[in-house]
């Protein structure tokens, strides 16, 4: 494990971190960075080696994601999104589908995107309206997906569409199916990229499915049972976001501590002033607590124990911690924290996204509260 983490750290420091600022300012998608990670064996870590994965425990994979996000959030998040996208095939695909597609998806050259949210269905994911209608020996897909990371850049899309039922009412989660859709499928296109507050190098856009036809064997899992697959994937994906948030918080803390050691006021480094040193101590404690939460949840997942509630707790706490630590880092740097010459302002803009993506902080609280009510 240590060799893997050392490799990740070396790539992060030498290849990712130096490129992050310029790419974020220009909004340049880091496609070559993902190819580099793929060739280094870092794009399929939690999946079995027989499919081209790394065969690593989820706890180890998440530490890799944290290290990548610490160097460049767009890349750390991208690895988490790719892992999320492969989850349905790895857990619900037929042996034939797994042997056919997973080696390519996990081998490093291909990048995936996860298509669940729609313009009118975000937190209420079961209200999706995209349709997949039976059409001869396949399905015809029509609809629009929203807020899709890697939209237009991905090589394949894991898509959730309605094969029966309606997007309203108490039974709306029924009738949703999961599909593997190659990017080159006719009728599949990306809308204009969203102009985001942060994470500008990670393209986010709508995905448009206009009469996109896929063969019947591109259905993943049973028809009408896709929503359970989507939720299971999100449980695992939320741990990836928690690791990303912890990595971002680490980066913000490192920036604040480094500045506080060098910046002198009133004849001494400002880290020697109690008010500021206590602030840094609270920031460091939050980072350690976030890491402990996501690793504890990952150990439950690795042991085959229920971890949905723990994943929600980890995602909630880590995202809120990242926002708080990034905000405090800007404060430590003062005026320098508010300008683009220092990375603190970018960390703050990126941290806000983590409280929204893959389930808002409010949705995580809802998941936790429902678990408490069940006893």
Coordinates of C-alpha atoms in Angstrom, one line a residue:
X1 CA 0.0 0.0 0.0
X2 CA 2.7 2.5 0.9
X3 CA 4.3 2.1 -2.5
X4 CA 1.0 3.0 -4.2
X5 CA 0.6 6.0 -2.0
X6 CA 4.2 7.1 -2.7
X7 CA 3.6 6.8 -6.4
X8 CA 0.4 8.8 -6.1
X9 CA 2.2 11.5 -4.1
X10 CA 5.0 11.7 -6.7
X11 CA 2.6 12.1 -9.6
X12 CA 0.5 14.6 -7.7
X13 CA 3.5 16.8 -6.8
X14 CA 5.4 16.5 -10.1
X15 CA 2.6 16.3 -12.7
X16 CA -0.7 17.6 -11.3
X17 CA 0.1 20.4 -8.8
X18 CA 2.3 22.5 -11.2
X19 CA -0.4 22.4 -13.9
X20 CA -3.5 23.1 -11.8
X21 CA -3.5 26.9 -11.6
X22 CA -3.1 27.6 -15.3
X23 CA -5.6 24.9 -16.3
X24 CA -8.2 26.2 -13.8
X25 CA -7.8 29.8 -15.1
X26 CA -8.1 28.7 -18.7
X27 CA -10.8 26.1 -18.1
X28 CA -8.7 23.4 -19.8
X29 CA -9.9 19.8 -19.2
X30 CA -7.0 17.7 -17.9
X31 CA -7.6 14.7 -20.3
X32 CA -3.9 13.8 -20.5
X33 CA -3.7 13.8 -16.7
X34 CA -6.3 11.1 -16.6
X35 CA -4.4 9.1 -19.3
X36 CA -1.3 9.4 -17.1
X37 CA -3.2 8.1 -14.1
X38 CA -4.6 5.3 -16.1
X39 CA -1.2 4.2 -17.4
X40 CA -0.1 4.3 -13.8
X41 CA -2.9 2.0 -12.7
X42 CA -4.8 4.5 -10.7
X43 CA -8.2 4.6 -12.6
X44 CA -9.5 1.2 -11.5
X45 CA -8.1 0.7 -8.0
X46 CA -11.1 -0.7 -6.1
X47 CA -12.1 -3.2 -8.8
X48 CA -10.9 -6.8 -9.3
X49 CA -7.6 -7.4 -11.1
X50 CA -9.3 -9.9 -13.4
X51 CA -11.1 -6.9 -15.1
X52 CA -8.0 -4.7 -15.2
X53 CA -8.6 -3.1 -11.8
X54 CA -6.1 -2.7 -9.0
X55 CA -7.8 -5.1 -6.5
X56 CA -7.3 -2.6 -3.7
X57 CA -9.5 -2.1 -0.6
X58 CA -11.8 0.9 -0.8
X59 CA -9.9 2.4 2.1
X60 CA -6.7 2.5 0.1
X61 CA -8.4 3.8 -3.0
X62 CA -9.9 6.7 -1.1
X63 CA -6.5 7.7 0.3
X64 CA -5.3 7.9 -3.3
X65 CA -8.2 10.1 -4.2
X66 CA -7.4 12.4 -1.2
X67 CA -3.8 12.8 -2.4
X68 CA -4.9 13.6 -5.9
X69 CA -7.5 16.1 -4.8
X70 CA -5.0 17.8 -2.5
X71 CA -2.9 18.5 -5.6
X72 CA -5.7 19.3 -8.1
X73 CA -9.4 18.9 -7.2
X74 CA -10.6 18.5 -10.8
X75 CA -8.4 15.4 -11.1
X76 CA -9.3 13.9 -7.7
X77 CA -13.0 14.4 -8.4
X78 CA -12.6 13.0 -11.9
X79 CA -11.2 9.8 -10.6
X80 CA -14.1 9.6 -8.1
X81 CA -16.6 10.2 -10.9
X82 CA -15.0 7.6 -13.1
X83 CA -15.1 5.0 -10.3
X84 CA -18.7 5.8 -9.7
X85 CA -19.5 5.4 -13.4
X86 CA -17.9 1.9 -13.5
X87 CA -19.8 0.7 -10.3
X88 CA -23.0 -0.4 -11.9
X89 CA -21.3 -2.7 -14.4
X90 CA -18.9 -4.0 -11.8
X91 CA -21.8 -4.9 -9.4
X92 CA -24.8 -5.5 -11.5
X93 CA -23.5 -6.4 -15.0
X94 CA -23.6 -9.8 -16.4
X95 CA -20.3 -11.8 -16.6
X96 CA -20.4 -11.3 -20.3
X97 CA -20.8 -7.5 -19.9
X98 CA -18.0 -7.3 -17.3
X99 CA -15.6 -9.3 -19.5
X100 CA -16.5 -7.3 -22.5
X101 CA -16.3 -3.7 -21.2
X102 CA -14.6 -3.5 -17.8
X103 CA -11.0 -4.2 -19.0
X104 CA -11.2 -1.2 -21.3
X105 CA -13.0 1.0 -18.7
X106 CA -10.6 0.2 -15.9
X107 CA -7.4 -0.1 -18.0
X108 CA -6.7 3.6 -18.2
X109 CA -7.4 4.9 -21.6
X110 CA -11.2 5.4 -21.3
X111 CA -13.0 7.9 -19.0
X112 CA -16.6 7.7 -17.9
X113 CA -19.5 9.9 -16.8
X114 CA -22.5 9.3 -14.6
X115 CA -25.9 10.5 -16.0
X116 CA -28.6 10.5 -13.3
X117 CA -29.6 14.1 -12.6
X118 CA -31.9 16.1 -14.9
X119 CA -32.9 19.7 -15.1
X120 CA -36.0 19.1 -13.1
X121 CA -34.8 16.2 -10.9
X122 CA -31.7 16.8 -8.8
X123 CA -32.2 15.9 -5.1
X124 CA -35.3 14.0 -6.1
X125 CA -33.4 11.8 -8.5
X126 CA -36.4 9.3 -8.8
X127 CA -38.3 12.0 -10.7
X128 CA -36.2 11.6 -13.8
X129 CA -38.1 11.8 -17.1
X130 CA -35.5 10.5 -19.7
X131 CA -37.2 7.6 -21.5
X132 CA -35.7 4.4 -22.9
X133 CA -38.3 2.8 -25.1
X134 CA -38.1 -0.7 -26.4
X135 CA -37.2 -0.5 -30.1
X136 CA -36.8 -3.7 -32.0
X137 CA -33.8 -5.5 -30.5
X138 CA -32.7 -2.5 -28.5
X139 CA -33.8 0.7 -26.8
X140 CA -34.3 4.3 -28.1
X141 CA -33.3 6.9 -25.5
X142 CA -34.7 10.4 -25.4
X143 CA -34.1 13.0 -22.7
X144 CA -31.7 15.5 -21.2
X145 CA -29.3 14.9 -18.3
X146 CA -27.9 17.9 -16.3
X147 CA -24.8 18.7 -14.2
X148 CA -22.8 15.9 -15.8
X149 CA -19.1 15.9 -15.0
X150 CA -17.0 15.0 -18.1
X151 CA -19.9 15.7 -20.4
X152 CA -18.6 15.6 -24.0
X153 CA -15.2 14.5 -22.8
X154 CA -16.1 11.0 -21.6
X155 CA -15.8 7.8 -23.6
X156 CA -18.8 6.2 -22.2
X157 CA -21.9 7.2 -20.1
X158 CA -23.7 5.2 -17.4
X159 CA -27.2 6.4 -18.0
X160 CA -30.4 6.0 -15.9
X161 CA -33.6 6.2 -17.9
X162 CA -37.2 5.3 -17.4
X163 CA -38.4 2.2 -19.2
X164 CA -41.9 2.3 -17.5
X165 CA -43.9 4.4 -15.1
X166 CA -44.1 8.2 -14.6
X167 CA -41.7 10.7 -13.1
X168 CA -44.2 11.7 -10.4
X169 CA -46.1 10.1 -7.5
X170 CA -45.0 7.8 -4.8
X171 CA -44.1 5.0 -7.2
X172 CA -41.7 7.1 -9.4
X173 CA -38.6 5.2 -8.4
X174 CA -40.0 2.1 -10.2
X175 CA -39.4 1.6 -13.8
X176 CA -35.9 3.2 -13.9
X177 CA -33.2 1.2 -15.7
X178 CA -29.5 1.5 -16.1
X179 CA -27.7 1.5 -19.5
X180 CA -24.1 1.5 -20.8
X181 CA -23.9 4.1 -23.6
X182 CA -20.7 4.5 -25.6
X183 CA -19.9 8.2 -26.4
X184 CA -19.9 7.6 -30.1
X185 CA -23.6 6.5 -30.1
X186 CA -25.6 8.4 -32.7
X187 CA -27.9 10.9 -31.0
X188 CA -25.7 11.5 -28.0
X189 CA -24.3 15.0 -27.6
X190 CA -23.2 17.5 -25.0
X191 CA -24.6 20.9 -24.4
X192 CA -22.5 24.0 -23.8
X193 CA -20.3 23.8 -20.7
X194 CA -21.6 25.5 -17.5
X195 CA -19.7 28.6 -16.4
X196 CA -19.0 27.6 -12.8
X197 CA -17.8 29.4 -9.8
X198 CA -15.0 26.9 -9.4
X199 CA -13.7 23.6 -10.8
X200 CA -13.4 25.3 -14.2
X201 CA -11.1 22.6 -15.6
X202 CA -13.7 19.9 -14.9
X203 CA -16.2 20.4 -17.6
X204 CA -19.9 20.2 -16.5
X205 CA -22.7 20.3 -19.0
X206 CA -26.0 18.8 -20.0
X207 CA -26.0 15.6 -22.0
X208 CA -28.6 15.3 -24.7
X209 CA -30.0 11.9 -25.8
X210 CA -32.0 12.5 -29.0
X211 CA -33.2 9.1 -30.4
X212 CA -30.0 7.5 -29.2
X213 CA -30.3 3.8 -29.8
X214 CA -28.4 1.1 -27.9
X215 CA -28.7 -2.7 -28.2
X216 CA -30.6 -4.7 -25.7
X217 CA -27.4 -6.1 -24.2
X218 CA -26.4 -2.6 -23.1
X219 CA -29.0 -2.8 -20.3
X220 CA -27.2 -3.2 -17.0
X221 CA -29.0 -5.1 -14.4
X222 CA -32.7 -6.0 -14.6
X223 CA -35.1 -3.7 -16.5
X224 CA -36.9 -1.5 -14.0
X225 CA -34.5 -2.1 -11.2
X226 CA -32.0 0.6 -12.0
X227 CA -32.8 3.0 -9.2
X228 CA -31.4 0.7 -6.5
X229 CA -28.2 0.5 -8.6
X230 CA -28.0 4.3 -8.7
X231 CA -28.4 4.6 -5.0
X232 CA -25.8 1.9 -4.3
X233 CA -23.4 3.6 -6.6
X234 CA -24.0 7.0 -4.8
X235 CA -23.3 5.4 -1.4
X236 CA -19.8 4.4 -2.7
X237 CA -19.4 7.7 -4.6
X238 CA -20.1 9.8 -1.6
X239 CA -17.0 8.3 0.1
X240 CA -15.0 9.5 -2.9
X241 CA -16.4 13.0 -2.5
X242 CA -15.5 12.8 1.2
X243 CA -11.9 11.9 0.3
X244 CA -11.8 14.8 -2.2
X245 CA -13.1 17.2 0.4
X246 CA -10.4 16.0 2.9
X247 CA -7.7 16.5 0.2
X248 CA -8.9 20.0 -0.5
X249 CA -9.1 20.9 3.2
X250 CA -5.5 19.6 3.5
X251 CA -4.4 21.8 0.7
X252 CA -6.0 24.8 2.2
X253 CA -4.5 24.0 5.6
X254 CA -1.0 23.6 4.1
X255 CA -1.3 27.0 2.4
X256 CA -2.4 28.7 5.6
X257 CA 0.2 27.1 7.8
X258 CA 3.0 27.8 5.2
X259 CA 1.9 31.5 5.0
X260 CA 1.6 31.9 8.8
X261 CA 5.1 30.6 9.3
X262 CA 6.6 33.0 6.8
X263 CA 4.5 36.1 7.3
X264 CA 5.9 38.4 10.0
X265 CA 3.9 41.1 11.9
X266 CA 4.8 43.0 15.1
X267 CA 8.3 41.4 15.0
X268 CA 7.3 37.7 14.8
X269 CA 5.8 35.1 12.5
X270 CA 2.0 35.4 12.7
X271 CA 1.7 31.7 13.6
X272 CA 3.0 32.7 17.0
X273 CA -0.2 34.7 17.8
X274 CA -2.6 32.7 19.9
X275 CA -5.7 33.8 18.0
X276 CA -4.3 32.6 14.7
X277 CA -2.6 29.5 16.0
X278 CA -5.8 28.3 17.6
X279 CA -7.6 28.8 14.3
X280 CA -5.1 26.7 12.6
X281 CA -5.4 24.0 15.3
X282 CA -9.1 23.8 14.7
X283 CA -8.6 23.5 10.9
X284 CA -6.1 20.7 11.4
X285 CA -8.4 18.9 13.8
X286 CA -11.2 19.1 11.3
X287 CA -9.1 17.6 8.5
X288 CA -8.1 14.6 10.7
X289 CA -11.6 14.0 11.8
X290 CA -12.9 14.1 8.2
X291 CA -10.2 11.5 7.2
X292 CA -11.1 9.3 10.1
X293 CA -14.8 9.3 9.2
X294 CA -14.3 8.4 5.5
X295 CA -11.8 5.7 6.4
X296 CA -14.0 4.2 9.0
X297 CA -16.9 4.1 6.5
X298 CA -14.6 2.5 3.9
X299 CA -13.6 -0.2 6.3
X300 CA -17.3 -1.1 6.8
X301 CA -17.7 -1.3 3.0
X302 CA -14.5 -3.4 2.7
X303 CA -15.9 -5.8 5.4
X304 CA -19.2 -6.2 3.6
X305 CA -21.1 -4.3 6.3
X306 CA -23.8 -1.7 5.8
X307 CA -22.2 1.7 5.3
X308 CA -24.8 4.0 3.7
X309 CA -25.4 6.1 6.8
X310 CA -21.7 6.3 7.5
X311 CA -21.0 7.4 3.9
X312 CA -23.6 10.2 4.3
X313 CA -21.9 11.2 7.6
X314 CA -18.5 11.2 6.0
X315 CA -19.6 13.2 3.0
X316 CA -21.5 15.7 5.1
X317 CA -18.7 16.3 7.6
X318 CA -15.9 16.4 5.1
X319 CA -17.7 18.8 2.7
X320 CA -18.6 21.1 5.5
X321 CA -15.1 20.9 6.9
X322 CA -13.6 21.7 3.5
X323 CA -15.8 24.8 3.3
X324 CA -14.9 26.0 6.8
X325 CA -11.1 25.3 6.4
X326 CA -11.0 27.0 3.0
X327 CA -12.8 30.0 4.4
X328 CA -10.4 30.2 7.3
X329 CA -7.4 29.8 5.0
X330 CA -8.5 32.9 3.1
X331 CA -8.8 34.7 6.5
X332 CA -5.3 33.7 7.5
X333 CA -3.8 35.1 4.3
X334 CA -5.8 38.3 4.6
X335 CA -5.7 40.3 1.5
X336 CA -3.5 37.8 -0.2
X337 CA -6.2 35.2 0.4
X338 CA -8.6 37.2 -1.8
X339 CA -6.4 37.4 -4.9
X340 CA -5.6 34.8 -7.5
X341 CA -1.8 35.0 -7.0
X342 CA -2.4 32.6 -4.1
X343 CA -4.5 29.4 -4.3
X344 CA -6.6 30.0 -1.2
X345 CA -9.4 31.8 -3.1
X346 CA -9.6 28.8 -5.6
X347 CA -9.9 26.4 -2.7
X348 CA -12.8 28.4 -1.3
X349 CA -14.6 28.3 -4.7
X350 CA -14.0 24.6 -5.1
X351 CA -15.1 23.8 -1.5
X352 CA -18.6 25.1 -2.1
X353 CA -19.2 22.6 -4.8
X354 CA -18.5 19.7 -2.5
X355 CA -21.5 20.6 -0.4
X356 CA -23.7 20.2 -3.5
X357 CA -22.4 17.4 -5.7
X358 CA -23.6 13.8 -5.3
X359 CA -26.2 14.8 -2.7
X360 CA -26.3 18.2 -1.0
X361 CA -25.4 18.5 2.7
X362 CA -29.1 18.7 3.4
X363 CA -29.8 15.4 1.6
X364 CA -27.0 13.8 3.7
X365 CA -28.7 15.0 6.8
X366 CA -32.0 13.5 5.5
X367 CA -30.3 10.1 5.0
X368 CA -28.8 10.2 8.5
X369 CA -32.1 11.3 10.1
X370 CA -34.1 8.6 8.4
X371 CA -31.6 6.0 9.6
X372 CA -32.0 7.3 13.2
X373 CA -35.8 7.1 12.9
X374 CA -35.7 3.5 11.9
X375 CA -33.7 2.7 15.0

